[in-house]
Structures are given as C-alpha cells and as structure tokens.
Amino acid sequence: MTTTTDPTRERTAGAGATTPASRPLRRRRARRAWLGIAYASPTAAMVVLFFLVPLVLVGWMSLHRWPLLAPPTLNAPDNFTGIADNDLVRSATWFTVKYTLVITVLLFAISLGLALLVQHRRPGVGMFRTAFLLPMAVGFASASLLFLGLLSDEIGPVNDLLGRLGLVDGYVSWTSGSANSALTSAVVLVLWRFAGFNMLILLTGLQAIPPEIYEAARVDGAGRWQTFRRITLPLMRPTIALVLTLMVTGSLLAFDQFWILTRGGPDNSTTSLVMVIYREAFIRLDLGSAAAISVVLLGVLVVFNVIQLGVLRRRSN
Amino acid sequence: MFDSRARSRWGYSVTGAALAILFLFPLLWSGWASVRTGSGFGLENYDRLFTSDNGIRPHHVVNSVVVSALTVGGTLVVATLGGYAFGRFRFPGRDLLFLLTLAILMVPYATILIALYVLLGWLGLEDTLVGLSLVLIMFQLPFSIFMMRNSFEAVPHELEESAQMDGCASFGTLVRIMLPAVRPGLVTVGLFAFLTSWSEFFAPLILLNSTDRFTTTLAVVNMRTASHGSIDYAALEAGVVFMAVPCLVLFAFMQRSYVRGFTSGAIKG
C-alpha cells in the first residue's frame, strides 16, 4: 500500500543542469523545497511531539519505577521480570492470541463474502452495501453498549428468539455466563461492527481488477471457482494483506468490547492485554509496569508488521 | 442457461436481503428499545438518561462537540498542508517524514497512550479537551495524510501551473485552485475524523480524569461501569441512540462521497 516512489513529476528536473539558463530553475526548485518544508512542518511537529517523543518516553518509563503520583526511580529490569511472574499477563496473552485468531479467520471470511456478494452493479446492491456499512457509523463503545442490551435477559430479544426456535433452553447469560459465551458475544459484536468496513476495503481491491482479465478467463473456459482461485485471490494479495494486518493489529489491541461488554469476566477469562495495561497503570498506579507490557506488545507488533510487509513486497515483485 | 441465471439472481437477492436484515436489526432494535416503556412507548428512558444520578449532563454533550470540532478542524488543516507538501513538493526528508507518519498505524494506541498521559502532564495539558484533541489529531494523521497526498497528486499539473502563471502565490493557489479540486478527499477525511472523535472511548478514558470534562461516550459508558447493582438497560439504549444518530445521519448523507473518496484515494496499488 505504501508506494514511496516519487510521484511528483518535477518538470524542472533534467532540463540541462549545466547551462547558465538553468540557474533560475535551480533557484525555483530551492524555493519550492522550502515551501514544501513549510507546508509539511505542522505534520512534522505533530509526528515528533505526539508520536516519536511518547515512543521514546514509553521505553524510558519501562526502565523505571514510575508511580502515578511520585517521582520516578530507575529500577531496570524489574518491570520486565515482573511481567514473567504476572499470572494475569499470562492468561491475558493467551486469551488475546486466541481471540485474534478467531476474529481474523471469521471476520476475513465474512468480509470477503460480503464484498463478493455486492461487487457488481445489480438491483438492490446499493441498499445492501449501505446496510452492511451502517454499523461502522456507530461508535465502537456505543455498539458495545447496544449489544449489552441486545444480549441481556432483561430487555434483549435474543434469548426469547432462540428459545422459540428451540436452540436454547431457558435463561442464558450471554455476556457473563461462561468464558465461551462471553467470548462469543464479543466476537459477534465485532463481526457486526467491522464486517462492512473490511468489505469496503476488499471491494476496492476487487474493483481494481480489470474486467478484461475475467473476460479472457471466461473465453479460456475457466470455471467460477478456478477464476476466483487463479485470478481474484492472487491479484487481491496487497489488499488482503492490508486487511489482515488491520484485523490482527486491531484484535491484539482489543479493549472496548471486553471493558464494556464482559468487564473482562467471568473470572478474568476475557481480560485482554490492553486491559491489563490499563489496570497496571490506573488501578495499581504502576505506570512503569504498564509501560513495560506496552513495550513488549509494541515489539511483537512491529516484528509482525515487518514480516508482513516483507512477505507482501516479495510476492508483489 | 437462462434458468440457472434466474436462479442465481434469486439466490443473490435472498442472501443479500437476509444479511441486510441481520445487519440492520440491532440498530432498529436499539431505537425501538429506547422508546419502549413499561406501559407502552414514550421518552421516559431519555428522561432518565439525562436526569439520573450517574446519567449524562448537557456539558458532557458540549465537551463532545468541542473535542469533535477541534479534532476535525485540526485534522483538516494539518492533513491539507501536509498532503499538499507530500503530493506536490520535493524537499529533503520528505520520504522519511511520510514513512514516519504511516508508522503511527503500526504502533497503535494503547501502547503509547500511557506515555502521552505523562507527556500531556508535562505540557500542562493533562485532563484537558485540547490535549485530548491533539492526541486524536495525531492518530488521524496516517489515514488523512495518505488520503490527501493521493488527492493532491491526482489534480492535473496544468491547473496549478496556469494559476501560478496568472501570478497566484503558492498559498493562494492552494486555497483557490487546489482545495476545490480535492473536495472529495476533504469530505472523507473530515467525516472520518468526526466519526472517530465523536465516539472515541479509550483515549478520553485515559486522558480525562474529572467527570465534568467527560465526553458523552465516557459518560454513557460510565452509566454501565459505575453501576454496582442493576444496570438501567433501557436508559443505556437511549444513550446509544443519542450517540449514534448524529453519526448515522451524517454517514447516510455523505456515504457516496465517503465511499468514492475511499475507493479513489485510500488504497492505491
């Protein structure tokens, strides 16, 4: 997705740089460079102050005992050794990985299915697309509260509906009954909220495939499944890689859905890593420990993304 | 042949309609549940949403509006200038800065918010709406800069050159000639910034401490997390509807240009 090749077709370049006539051109180019720097300076200020500085700071904090309300003292590497002894971190890591796998597989399958369903102009296609996209306009926290009510026994219709269909027997407490039902609730919520968005990205990839290629495949007598496997999937690779990266990153950083829908329960069974970071920082008031977990999580994500980009680049060559 | 095509059209319509109903159902249900009362239909739930002890207050709504306005405005200004710089100028450090901006996507959120909390304290911006908005603008930058760079690149060079020939200064060219040409991109970036800042939960949760600085989202979620006994689900659904309606209305109006901006700018190559 990041083509950093230079697209600004600078017409002044290569106009005979050694002739005397090129001096005004060169001066003009220097002036444009300064203008560019001026226009880019707000971006640079934001990126340095609110991204690079915190990035360094989080590493610095992880080396210190950093209570919320007292001056920090150096204690490296206690925060990192503390992680290994923390049972909650261990169970949260395991849970977060499991959740990430489940979400990535299901969300990808559903989003791709939806994208394939609505990729052609057909009657009703605009309505379908809108219906799938609308949930993404609802904030994720609001969506979590919506599902809290929807799945509740007090006002929610789900238990009634499933009971009438004979699928459940009596009262099921979806969001807090058991570890599995709590996870399922969160998964359904995330699928509902994010399938449309991922469908949109996949749709842009699908529509970037030139129709002539499909035409040629049909002339060659390729079946539907063959066309999908031999043409659609390979040509969609960059888009698919992007979508998968977004899904994995998003799931590893899950917070809202568990904080609001399941409260991390029952018995911490749906406590994600980011919830542990929050708890270390603002409930146990130990910012250093929170920073250490952040640094580890950060490292994992960067390694994952670098591998992902490497695979992507190699295949697109 | 004809038969199978008719059958596949049927299959498409039925599947599409069933899925559409499935996706729309939760939205419709929350609207219905928010007006249902013990005896019939009415606005009692909304009444409780605004008057109960840990319900939301008008200043929470004002806070949300302020944060959204600052975030949308700030994102548009920074991303327009930055996108123009990346799309139309060559300068030292350009590619590095662009990559760094995109790297914000790779290092998301939770991992640096703890540090941002400390940093905003040093800057005297802890527990302020301005500090929160600055952080939200930063998180909007990768998408917005990428989008605006592509939008500016797509504008024909002749347009800019003829304006400069007429003696337009660079900034004048940007405002009078370029901005109208990149409007779809601006709409997409602005809408995205609004949807995020209006509904954002995690960043305000960490960066805002005092309850009178809370945004609406924080206040509504607080009704659930602060309740130790029973949860007032109906008032919660009223809160959900109250939060979602502005977003849904905006989204419905702008969906076309939003999707168009997305498909033309966001994912190239």
Coordinates of C-alpha atoms in Angstrom, one line a residue:
Chain A
M1 CA 0.0 0.0 0.0
T2 CA 2.9 2.4 0.6
T3 CA 4.3 3.2 -2.7
T4 CA 7.0 5.7 -1.8
T5 CA 8.4 6.1 -5.3
D6 CA 8.4 9.7 -6.2
P7 CA 5.2 10.6 -8.0
T8 CA 5.7 14.4 -8.2
R9 CA 6.7 14.8 -11.8
E10 CA 9.1 17.7 -11.3
R11 CA 9.2 19.1 -14.8
T12 CA 12.1 21.3 -14.0
A13 CA 14.4 18.3 -13.4
G14 CA 16.8 17.2 -16.2
A15 CA 16.4 20.4 -18.1
G16 CA 20.2 20.7 -18.7
A17 CA 21.6 21.5 -15.3
T18 CA 24.9 22.8 -16.5
T19 CA 23.7 25.5 -18.9
P20 CA 23.5 29.1 -17.5
A21 CA 19.8 29.2 -18.2
S22 CA 19.2 26.6 -15.5
R23 CA 20.1 28.9 -12.7
P24 CA 16.6 30.4 -12.3
L25 CA 15.2 26.9 -12.5
R26 CA 17.5 25.8 -9.7
R27 CA 16.6 28.7 -7.6
R28 CA 12.9 28.0 -8.2
R29 CA 13.4 24.4 -7.2
A30 CA 15.1 25.5 -4.0
R31 CA 12.2 27.9 -3.3
R32 CA 9.8 25.0 -3.8
A33 CA 11.8 22.8 -1.4
W34 CA 11.4 25.5 1.3
L35 CA 7.7 25.9 0.5
G36 CA 7.3 22.1 0.9
I37 CA 9.1 22.1 4.2
A38 CA 6.9 24.9 5.4
Y39 CA 3.7 23.1 4.4
A40 CA 5.0 19.8 6.0
S41 CA 6.0 21.5 9.2
P42 CA 2.7 21.1 11.1
T43 CA 2.7 17.4 10.2
A44 CA 6.3 17.1 11.4
A45 CA 5.6 18.9 14.6
M46 CA 2.6 16.6 15.4
V47 CA 4.6 13.4 14.5
V48 CA 7.6 14.4 16.6
L49 CA 5.8 15.7 19.6
F50 CA 2.9 13.3 19.9
F51 CA 4.4 10.2 18.3
L52 CA 8.2 10.0 18.5
V53 CA 8.6 11.6 21.9
P54 CA 6.0 9.3 23.5
L55 CA 7.6 6.3 21.8
V56 CA 10.9 7.1 23.4
L57 CA 9.2 8.0 26.7
V58 CA 7.4 4.7 26.9
G59 CA 10.7 2.9 26.6
W60 CA 12.2 5.2 29.2
M61 CA 9.3 4.7 31.6
S62 CA 9.6 0.9 31.3
L63 CA 13.0 1.1 32.9
H64 CA 11.7 3.0 36.0
R65 CA 9.6 2.5 39.0
W66 CA 7.1 5.1 37.9
P67 CA 4.2 5.6 40.4
L68 CA 1.3 7.8 39.2
L69 CA 1.9 10.5 41.8
A70 CA 5.5 10.2 42.9
P71 CA 8.9 10.9 41.2
P72 CA 10.3 8.0 39.2
T73 CA 13.3 6.0 40.1
L74 CA 15.4 3.7 38.0
N75 CA 14.7 0.1 38.6
A76 CA 15.5 -1.8 35.4
P77 CA 14.9 -4.6 34.6
D78 CA 12.4 -5.2 37.4
N79 CA 9.4 -4.2 35.3
F80 CA 10.2 -6.7 32.6
T81 CA 11.0 -9.6 35.0
G82 CA 7.7 -8.7 36.8
I83 CA 5.8 -9.4 33.6
A84 CA 7.0 -13.0 33.6
D85 CA 5.7 -13.6 37.1
N86 CA 2.4 -12.0 36.5
D87 CA -0.3 -14.7 36.1
L88 CA -2.8 -12.2 34.7
V89 CA -0.5 -11.2 32.0
R90 CA 0.0 -14.9 31.0
S91 CA -3.7 -15.6 30.9
A92 CA -4.4 -12.3 29.1
T93 CA -1.8 -13.1 26.5
W94 CA -3.2 -16.5 25.8
F95 CA -6.7 -15.1 25.6
T96 CA -5.7 -12.2 23.3
V97 CA -4.0 -14.6 20.9
K98 CA -7.0 -16.9 20.8
Y99 CA -9.3 -14.0 20.3
T100 CA -7.1 -12.6 17.5
L101 CA -7.1 -16.0 15.7
V102 CA -10.9 -16.4 15.9
I103 CA -11.6 -12.8 14.8
T104 CA -9.2 -12.8 11.9
V105 CA -10.5 -16.0 10.4
L106 CA -14.2 -15.2 10.9
L107 CA -14.0 -11.5 10.0
F108 CA -12.0 -12.2 6.9
A109 CA -14.3 -14.9 5.6
I110 CA -17.4 -12.8 6.2
S111 CA -16.0 -9.6 4.8
L112 CA -14.8 -11.3 1.7
G113 CA -18.1 -13.0 1.3
L114 CA -20.0 -9.7 1.6
A115 CA -17.6 -8.0 -0.9
L116 CA -18.1 -10.8 -3.4
L117 CA -21.8 -10.5 -2.9
V118 CA -22.0 -6.8 -3.7
Q119 CA -19.2 -6.3 -6.2
H120 CA -21.3 -6.0 -9.3
R121 CA -23.9 -3.4 -10.1
R122 CA -27.2 -5.2 -9.7
P123 CA -30.6 -4.3 -8.5
G124 CA -30.6 -3.6 -4.7
V125 CA -26.8 -3.6 -4.4
G126 CA -26.6 0.0 -3.2
M127 CA -29.1 -0.9 -0.4
F128 CA -27.2 -4.0 0.6
R129 CA -23.9 -2.1 0.8
T130 CA -25.5 0.7 2.9
A131 CA -26.9 -1.9 5.3
F132 CA -23.5 -3.6 5.8
L133 CA -21.7 -0.3 6.2
L134 CA -24.1 1.4 8.6
P135 CA -22.8 -0.3 11.7
M136 CA -19.4 1.3 11.2
A137 CA -21.0 4.7 11.7
V138 CA -21.9 3.7 15.3
G139 CA -19.0 4.2 17.6
F140 CA -17.5 1.0 18.9
A141 CA -18.2 1.8 22.5
S142 CA -21.8 2.6 21.7
A143 CA -22.0 -0.6 19.7
S144 CA -20.7 -2.5 22.7
L145 CA -23.4 -0.9 24.9
L146 CA -26.0 -1.7 22.2
F147 CA -25.1 -5.4 22.3
L148 CA -25.0 -5.4 26.1
G149 CA -28.7 -4.5 26.0
L150 CA -29.4 -6.8 23.0
L151 CA -27.9 -9.8 24.7
S152 CA -29.3 -9.0 28.1
D153 CA -32.0 -11.1 29.6
E154 CA -33.9 -8.0 30.9
I155 CA -34.7 -6.2 27.6
G156 CA -32.9 -8.2 24.9
P157 CA -34.9 -10.3 22.4
V158 CA -32.1 -12.8 21.8
N159 CA -33.0 -15.3 24.5
D160 CA -36.6 -15.2 23.6
L161 CA -35.9 -15.7 19.9
L162 CA -33.5 -18.6 20.3
G163 CA -35.8 -20.1 22.9
R164 CA -38.7 -20.1 20.5
L165 CA -36.6 -21.7 17.8
G166 CA -35.7 -24.3 20.3
L167 CA -32.0 -23.5 20.2
V168 CA -31.6 -22.6 23.9
D169 CA -33.4 -23.8 27.0
G170 CA -34.4 -21.1 29.3
Y171 CA -32.1 -18.4 30.6
V172 CA -28.7 -17.9 29.2
S173 CA -26.5 -15.1 30.5
W174 CA -24.5 -14.4 27.3
T175 CA -22.1 -11.7 28.3
S176 CA -21.2 -13.1 31.8
G177 CA -22.4 -16.7 32.0
S178 CA -19.3 -18.6 30.9
A179 CA -16.0 -17.9 29.3
N180 CA -17.1 -19.2 26.0
S181 CA -20.4 -17.4 25.8
A182 CA -18.7 -14.1 26.8
L183 CA -16.1 -14.6 24.1
T184 CA -18.9 -15.4 21.6
S185 CA -20.8 -12.3 22.5
A186 CA -17.7 -10.1 21.8
V187 CA -17.0 -11.9 18.6
V188 CA -20.5 -11.4 17.3
L189 CA -20.3 -7.7 18.2
V190 CA -17.0 -7.2 16.4
L191 CA -18.2 -9.1 13.3
W192 CA -21.3 -6.9 13.1
R193 CA -19.4 -3.7 13.7
F194 CA -16.4 -4.3 11.4
A195 CA -17.5 -6.6 8.6
G196 CA -18.8 -3.7 6.5
F197 CA -15.6 -1.6 6.8
N198 CA -13.4 -4.6 5.8
M199 CA -15.8 -5.3 3.0
L200 CA -15.3 -1.8 1.7
I201 CA -11.5 -2.2 1.6
L202 CA -11.8 -5.6 -0.1
L203 CA -14.3 -4.1 -2.6
T204 CA -11.7 -1.5 -3.7
G205 CA -9.3 -4.4 -4.3
L206 CA -11.9 -6.4 -6.2
Q207 CA -12.8 -3.5 -8.4
A208 CA -9.2 -2.7 -9.3
I209 CA -9.0 -5.9 -11.2
P210 CA -9.5 -5.1 -14.9
P211 CA -12.7 -6.8 -16.3
E212 CA -10.7 -7.9 -19.4
I213 CA -8.8 -10.4 -17.3
Y214 CA -12.1 -12.0 -16.3
E215 CA -13.3 -11.9 -19.9
A216 CA -10.1 -13.7 -21.0
A217 CA -10.5 -16.3 -18.3
R218 CA -14.1 -17.0 -19.4
V219 CA -13.0 -17.3 -23.0
D220 CA -10.5 -19.9 -21.9
G221 CA -13.3 -21.8 -20.3
A222 CA -12.3 -21.3 -16.6
G223 CA -15.0 -22.1 -14.1
R224 CA -16.1 -19.8 -11.3
W225 CA -14.0 -21.4 -8.6
Q226 CA -10.9 -21.5 -10.8
T227 CA -11.3 -17.9 -11.8
F228 CA -11.6 -17.0 -8.1
R229 CA -8.5 -19.0 -7.1
R230 CA -6.3 -18.2 -10.1
I231 CA -7.2 -14.6 -10.8
T232 CA -9.1 -12.9 -8.0
L233 CA -7.1 -14.1 -5.0
P234 CA -3.6 -13.5 -6.4
L235 CA -4.5 -10.1 -7.8
M236 CA -6.1 -9.1 -4.5
R237 CA -3.0 -10.0 -2.5
P238 CA -1.9 -6.5 -1.5
T239 CA -5.5 -5.6 -0.4
I240 CA -5.8 -8.9 1.5
A241 CA -2.5 -8.3 3.3
L242 CA -3.7 -4.9 4.3
V243 CA -7.0 -6.2 5.6
L244 CA -5.3 -9.0 7.6
T245 CA -2.8 -6.6 9.1
L246 CA -5.6 -4.3 10.2
M247 CA -7.5 -7.2 11.7
V248 CA -4.6 -8.7 13.6
T249 CA -3.4 -5.4 14.9
G250 CA -6.9 -4.3 15.9
S251 CA -7.5 -7.6 17.7
L252 CA -4.2 -7.7 19.6
L253 CA -5.2 -4.2 20.9
A254 CA -8.8 -5.2 21.8
F255 CA -10.2 -3.2 24.8
D256 CA -13.6 -1.5 24.4
Q257 CA -15.5 -4.7 23.7
F258 CA -14.3 -6.5 26.7
W259 CA -14.2 -3.5 29.0
I260 CA -17.8 -2.7 28.3
L261 CA -19.5 -5.9 27.3
T262 CA -17.9 -8.5 29.5
R263 CA -15.9 -6.5 32.1
G264 CA -13.1 -9.0 31.4
G265 CA -15.1 -11.7 33.1
P266 CA -16.2 -14.2 34.2
D267 CA -13.1 -14.7 36.4
N268 CA -10.8 -12.6 34.1
S269 CA -11.4 -15.2 31.3
T270 CA -11.9 -12.4 28.8
T271 CA -9.3 -9.9 30.1
S272 CA -7.2 -8.7 27.1
L273 CA -3.7 -7.5 27.2
V274 CA -4.6 -3.8 26.9
M275 CA -7.0 -4.2 29.8
V276 CA -4.0 -5.5 31.8
I277 CA -2.0 -2.4 30.8
Y278 CA -4.9 -0.2 31.9
R279 CA -5.2 -2.0 35.2
E280 CA -1.4 -1.7 35.9
A281 CA -1.4 2.0 35.1
F282 CA -4.6 3.3 36.6
I283 CA -5.8 0.8 39.1
R284 CA -2.5 -0.4 40.5
L285 CA -1.0 3.0 39.7
D286 CA 2.2 1.5 38.4
L287 CA 3.0 3.3 35.2
G288 CA 6.4 1.6 34.8
S289 CA 4.9 -1.9 34.7
A290 CA 2.2 -0.7 32.3
A291 CA 5.0 0.8 30.1
A292 CA 7.0 -2.5 30.2
I293 CA 4.0 -4.5 28.9
S294 CA 3.4 -1.8 26.3
V295 CA 7.0 -2.1 25.1
V296 CA 6.7 -5.9 24.7
L297 CA 3.4 -5.6 22.9
L298 CA 4.9 -2.9 20.7
G299 CA 7.9 -5.1 19.9
V300 CA 5.6 -8.0 18.9
L301 CA 3.5 -5.7 16.6
V302 CA 6.5 -4.2 14.9
V303 CA 8.1 -7.6 14.2
F304 CA 4.7 -8.8 12.9
N305 CA 4.3 -5.8 10.7
V306 CA 7.8 -6.0 9.3
I307 CA 7.4 -9.7 8.4
Q308 CA 4.0 -8.9 6.9
L309 CA 5.5 -6.1 4.8
G310 CA 8.4 -8.3 3.8
V311 CA 6.1 -11.1 2.6
L312 CA 4.0 -8.6 0.8
R313 CA 6.9 -7.0 -1.0
R314 CA 8.5 -10.3 -2.1
R315 CA 5.2 -11.5 -3.5
S316 CA 4.4 -8.4 -5.4
N317 CA 7.7 -8.4 -7.2
Chain B
M1 CA -28.6 -21.5 -19.1
F2 CA -31.4 -19.0 -18.7
D3 CA -32.8 -21.0 -15.8
S4 CA -29.6 -21.1 -13.9
R5 CA -29.0 -17.4 -14.3
A6 CA -32.5 -16.6 -12.9
R7 CA -31.8 -19.0 -10.0
S8 CA -28.5 -17.3 -9.2
R9 CA -30.2 -13.9 -9.3
W10 CA -32.8 -15.2 -6.8
G11 CA -30.0 -16.6 -4.6
Y12 CA -28.3 -13.3 -4.7
S13 CA -31.4 -11.3 -3.7
V14 CA -32.4 -13.6 -0.9
T15 CA -29.0 -13.9 0.6
G16 CA -28.4 -10.1 0.3
A17 CA -31.8 -9.3 1.8
A18 CA -31.4 -11.7 4.7
L19 CA -27.9 -10.4 5.5
A20 CA -29.1 -6.8 5.3
I21 CA -31.9 -7.5 7.8
L22 CA -29.4 -9.2 10.1
F23 CA -27.1 -6.1 9.9
L24 CA -29.9 -3.6 10.3
F25 CA -31.7 -5.5 13.1
P26 CA -29.5 -4.4 16.1
L27 CA -29.8 -0.7 15.0
L28 CA -33.6 -0.9 14.6
W29 CA -33.9 -2.8 17.9
S30 CA -32.0 -0.2 19.9
G31 CA -34.2 2.5 18.5
W32 CA -37.3 0.5 19.5
A33 CA -35.9 -0.4 22.9
S34 CA -35.0 3.2 23.7
V35 CA -38.7 4.4 23.4
R36 CA -40.3 1.3 24.9
T37 CA -41.5 1.9 28.5
G38 CA -43.3 -0.3 31.0
S39 CA -46.7 0.8 29.8
G40 CA -46.1 1.4 26.1
F41 CA -44.0 3.9 24.2
G42 CA -42.6 7.2 25.4
L43 CA -39.5 9.2 26.1
E44 CA -39.1 8.2 29.8
N45 CA -35.8 6.4 29.1
Y46 CA -34.3 9.5 27.6
D47 CA -35.6 11.4 30.6
R48 CA -33.7 9.0 32.9
L49 CA -30.6 9.2 30.7
F50 CA -30.3 12.9 31.3
T51 CA -31.6 13.1 34.9
S52 CA -30.5 10.0 36.8
D53 CA -27.6 10.3 39.3
N54 CA -24.9 9.0 37.0
G55 CA -26.6 9.9 33.8
I56 CA -25.2 12.4 31.2
R57 CA -25.4 16.2 31.5
P58 CA -25.5 18.9 28.9
H59 CA -21.9 19.8 29.5
H60 CA -20.9 16.3 28.5
V61 CA -22.5 16.9 25.2
V62 CA -20.8 20.3 24.9
N63 CA -17.4 18.6 25.6
S64 CA -18.0 16.1 22.9
V65 CA -18.9 18.8 20.4
V66 CA -15.7 20.8 21.4
V67 CA -13.5 17.7 21.0
S68 CA -15.0 16.8 17.7
A69 CA -14.8 20.3 16.3
L70 CA -11.1 20.7 17.4
T71 CA -10.2 17.3 16.0
V72 CA -12.0 17.7 12.7
G73 CA -10.6 21.3 12.2
G74 CA -7.1 20.4 13.3
T75 CA -7.0 17.2 11.1
L76 CA -8.2 19.0 8.1
V77 CA -5.6 21.8 8.4
V78 CA -2.7 19.6 9.1
A79 CA -3.6 17.0 6.5
T80 CA -4.3 19.5 3.8
L81 CA -1.0 21.3 4.3
G82 CA 0.9 18.0 4.7
G83 CA -0.9 16.3 1.8
Y84 CA -0.1 19.3 -0.4
A85 CA 3.6 19.2 0.6
F86 CA 3.9 15.4 0.1
G87 CA 1.9 15.4 -3.2
R88 CA 3.3 18.4 -4.9
F89 CA 6.8 19.3 -3.5
R90 CA 10.2 17.8 -3.2
F91 CA 12.1 18.5 -0.1
P92 CA 14.8 16.8 2.0
G93 CA 13.3 14.4 4.5
R94 CA 10.1 14.1 2.6
D95 CA 10.0 10.3 2.3
L96 CA 11.2 9.8 5.9
L97 CA 8.5 12.0 7.3
F98 CA 5.9 10.3 5.2
L99 CA 7.0 6.9 6.4
L100 CA 7.1 8.0 10.0
T101 CA 3.5 9.3 9.7
L102 CA 2.4 6.0 8.3
A103 CA 4.2 4.2 11.1
I104 CA 1.7 5.7 13.5
L105 CA -0.6 2.9 12.2
M106 CA 1.9 0.2 13.1
V107 CA 2.3 1.4 16.7
P108 CA -1.2 1.9 17.7
Y109 CA -2.9 3.5 20.5
A110 CA -2.8 1.7 23.8
T111 CA 0.9 1.2 23.7
I112 CA 1.8 4.9 23.7
L113 CA -1.2 6.4 25.5
I114 CA 0.4 5.8 28.9
A115 CA 3.3 7.9 27.7
L116 CA 1.0 10.5 26.2
Y117 CA -0.7 10.8 29.6
V118 CA 2.6 11.7 31.2
L119 CA 3.7 13.9 28.3
L120 CA 0.4 15.9 28.4
G121 CA 1.0 16.4 32.1
W122 CA 4.4 17.9 31.4
L123 CA 2.8 20.2 28.8
G124 CA 0.2 21.3 31.3
L125 CA -2.5 19.7 29.1
E126 CA -3.5 16.8 31.3
D127 CA -7.2 16.4 31.8
T128 CA -8.0 19.0 29.1
L129 CA -10.1 18.8 25.9
V130 CA -7.3 20.4 23.9
G131 CA -4.8 17.8 24.9
L132 CA -7.3 15.0 24.0
S133 CA -8.0 16.6 20.7
L134 CA -4.2 16.9 19.8
V135 CA -3.8 13.2 20.5
L136 CA -6.8 12.4 18.4
I137 CA -5.5 14.5 15.5
M138 CA -2.2 12.6 15.7
F139 CA -4.0 9.3 15.5
Q140 CA -5.9 10.6 12.4
L141 CA -2.8 11.6 10.6
P142 CA -1.7 8.4 8.8
F143 CA -5.0 7.9 7.1
S144 CA -5.6 11.6 6.4
I145 CA -2.1 12.4 5.1
F146 CA -2.2 9.3 2.9
M147 CA -5.6 10.3 1.5
M148 CA -4.8 13.9 1.0
R149 CA -1.4 13.2 -0.7
N150 CA -3.2 10.9 -3.2
S151 CA -5.9 13.5 -3.7
F152 CA -3.4 16.3 -4.5
E153 CA -1.4 14.0 -6.7
A154 CA -4.5 13.3 -8.8
V155 CA -5.0 17.0 -9.6
P156 CA -3.7 17.8 -13.1
H157 CA -0.5 19.8 -13.0
E158 CA -1.7 22.2 -15.7
L159 CA -4.3 23.5 -13.3
E160 CA -1.7 24.5 -10.7
E161 CA 0.8 25.9 -13.3
S162 CA -1.8 28.1 -15.0
A163 CA -2.7 29.6 -11.7
Q164 CA 0.9 30.3 -11.0
M165 CA 1.3 31.8 -14.4
D166 CA -1.5 34.2 -13.5
G167 CA 0.6 35.4 -10.6
C168 CA -1.2 33.4 -7.8
A169 CA 1.1 32.9 -4.8
S170 CA 1.6 29.4 -3.7
F171 CA -0.8 29.7 -0.8
G172 CA -3.4 31.4 -2.9
T173 CA -3.1 28.6 -5.4
L174 CA -3.7 26.1 -2.7
V175 CA -6.8 27.8 -1.3
R176 CA -8.4 28.9 -4.5
I177 CA -7.4 26.3 -7.1
M178 CA -6.4 23.1 -5.3
L179 CA -8.9 22.9 -2.4
P180 CA -12.0 22.8 -4.6
A181 CA -10.3 20.0 -6.7
V182 CA -9.6 17.8 -3.6
R183 CA -13.0 18.2 -2.0
P184 CA -14.0 14.5 -2.0
G185 CA -10.8 13.8 -0.1
L186 CA -11.5 16.5 2.4
V187 CA -15.0 15.2 3.0
T188 CA -13.7 11.7 3.6
V189 CA -11.0 12.9 5.9
G190 CA -13.4 15.2 7.8
L191 CA -16.1 12.6 8.2
F192 CA -13.7 10.0 9.4
A193 CA -12.2 12.4 11.9
F194 CA -15.7 13.3 13.2
L195 CA -16.9 9.7 13.5
T196 CA -13.7 8.8 15.4
S197 CA -13.6 11.7 17.7
W198 CA -17.3 11.8 18.5
S199 CA -17.3 8.1 19.5
E200 CA -13.8 7.6 20.8
F201 CA -13.7 5.8 24.1
F202 CA -10.2 4.6 25.1
A203 CA -8.2 7.9 24.6
P204 CA -10.7 10.0 26.7
L205 CA -10.8 7.2 29.3
I206 CA -7.1 7.6 29.9
L207 CA -6.6 11.3 29.3
L208 CA -9.6 12.8 31.1
N209 CA -10.0 12.4 34.8
S210 CA -12.6 14.7 36.2
T211 CA -16.2 13.9 35.5
D212 CA -17.1 17.4 34.3
R213 CA -14.6 17.0 31.5
F214 CA -16.1 13.7 30.3
T215 CA -17.2 13.3 26.7
T216 CA -20.7 11.9 26.1
T217 CA -19.3 8.5 25.3
L218 CA -17.4 8.3 28.5
A219 CA -20.4 9.5 30.5
V220 CA -22.7 6.9 28.9
V221 CA -20.3 4.0 29.4
N222 CA -19.9 5.3 33.0
M223 CA -23.6 4.5 33.5
R224 CA -22.7 0.9 32.9
T225 CA -19.4 0.6 34.6
A226 CA -20.2 2.7 37.6
S227 CA -23.4 0.8 38.4
H228 CA -22.8 -1.8 41.0
G229 CA -26.3 -3.1 41.3
S230 CA -28.6 -3.4 38.4
I231 CA -28.0 -1.7 35.0
D232 CA -30.6 0.5 33.6
Y233 CA -30.5 -1.1 30.1
A234 CA -33.4 0.9 28.6
A235 CA -31.6 4.2 29.5
L236 CA -28.4 2.8 28.1
E237 CA -30.1 2.1 24.8
A238 CA -31.4 5.7 24.8
G239 CA -27.8 6.8 25.3
V240 CA -26.7 4.6 22.4
V241 CA -29.3 6.1 20.1
F242 CA -28.4 9.6 21.3
M243 CA -24.7 8.9 20.4
A244 CA -25.4 7.1 17.2
V245 CA -28.0 9.3 15.5
P246 CA -25.7 12.2 14.5
C247 CA -23.2 9.7 13.1
L248 CA -25.8 7.8 11.2
V249 CA -27.4 10.9 9.7
L250 CA -24.0 12.3 8.6
F251 CA -22.9 8.9 7.3
A252 CA -26.2 8.5 5.3
F253 CA -25.8 11.9 3.7
M254 CA -22.1 11.6 2.9
Q255 CA -21.9 7.9 2.2
R256 CA -21.4 8.4 -1.5
S257 CA -18.6 10.9 -1.4
Y258 CA -17.1 9.0 1.5
V259 CA -17.0 5.7 -0.4
R260 CA -15.9 7.5 -3.5
G261 CA -13.0 9.2 -1.7
F262 CA -12.1 5.9 -0.1
T263 CA -12.0 4.0 -3.4
S264 CA -10.2 6.7 -5.3
G265 CA -7.7 7.7 -2.7
A266 CA -7.1 5.4 0.1
I267 CA -6.0 2.2 -1.3
K268 CA -3.9 2.6 -4.4
G269 CA -1.7 -0.3 -5.5

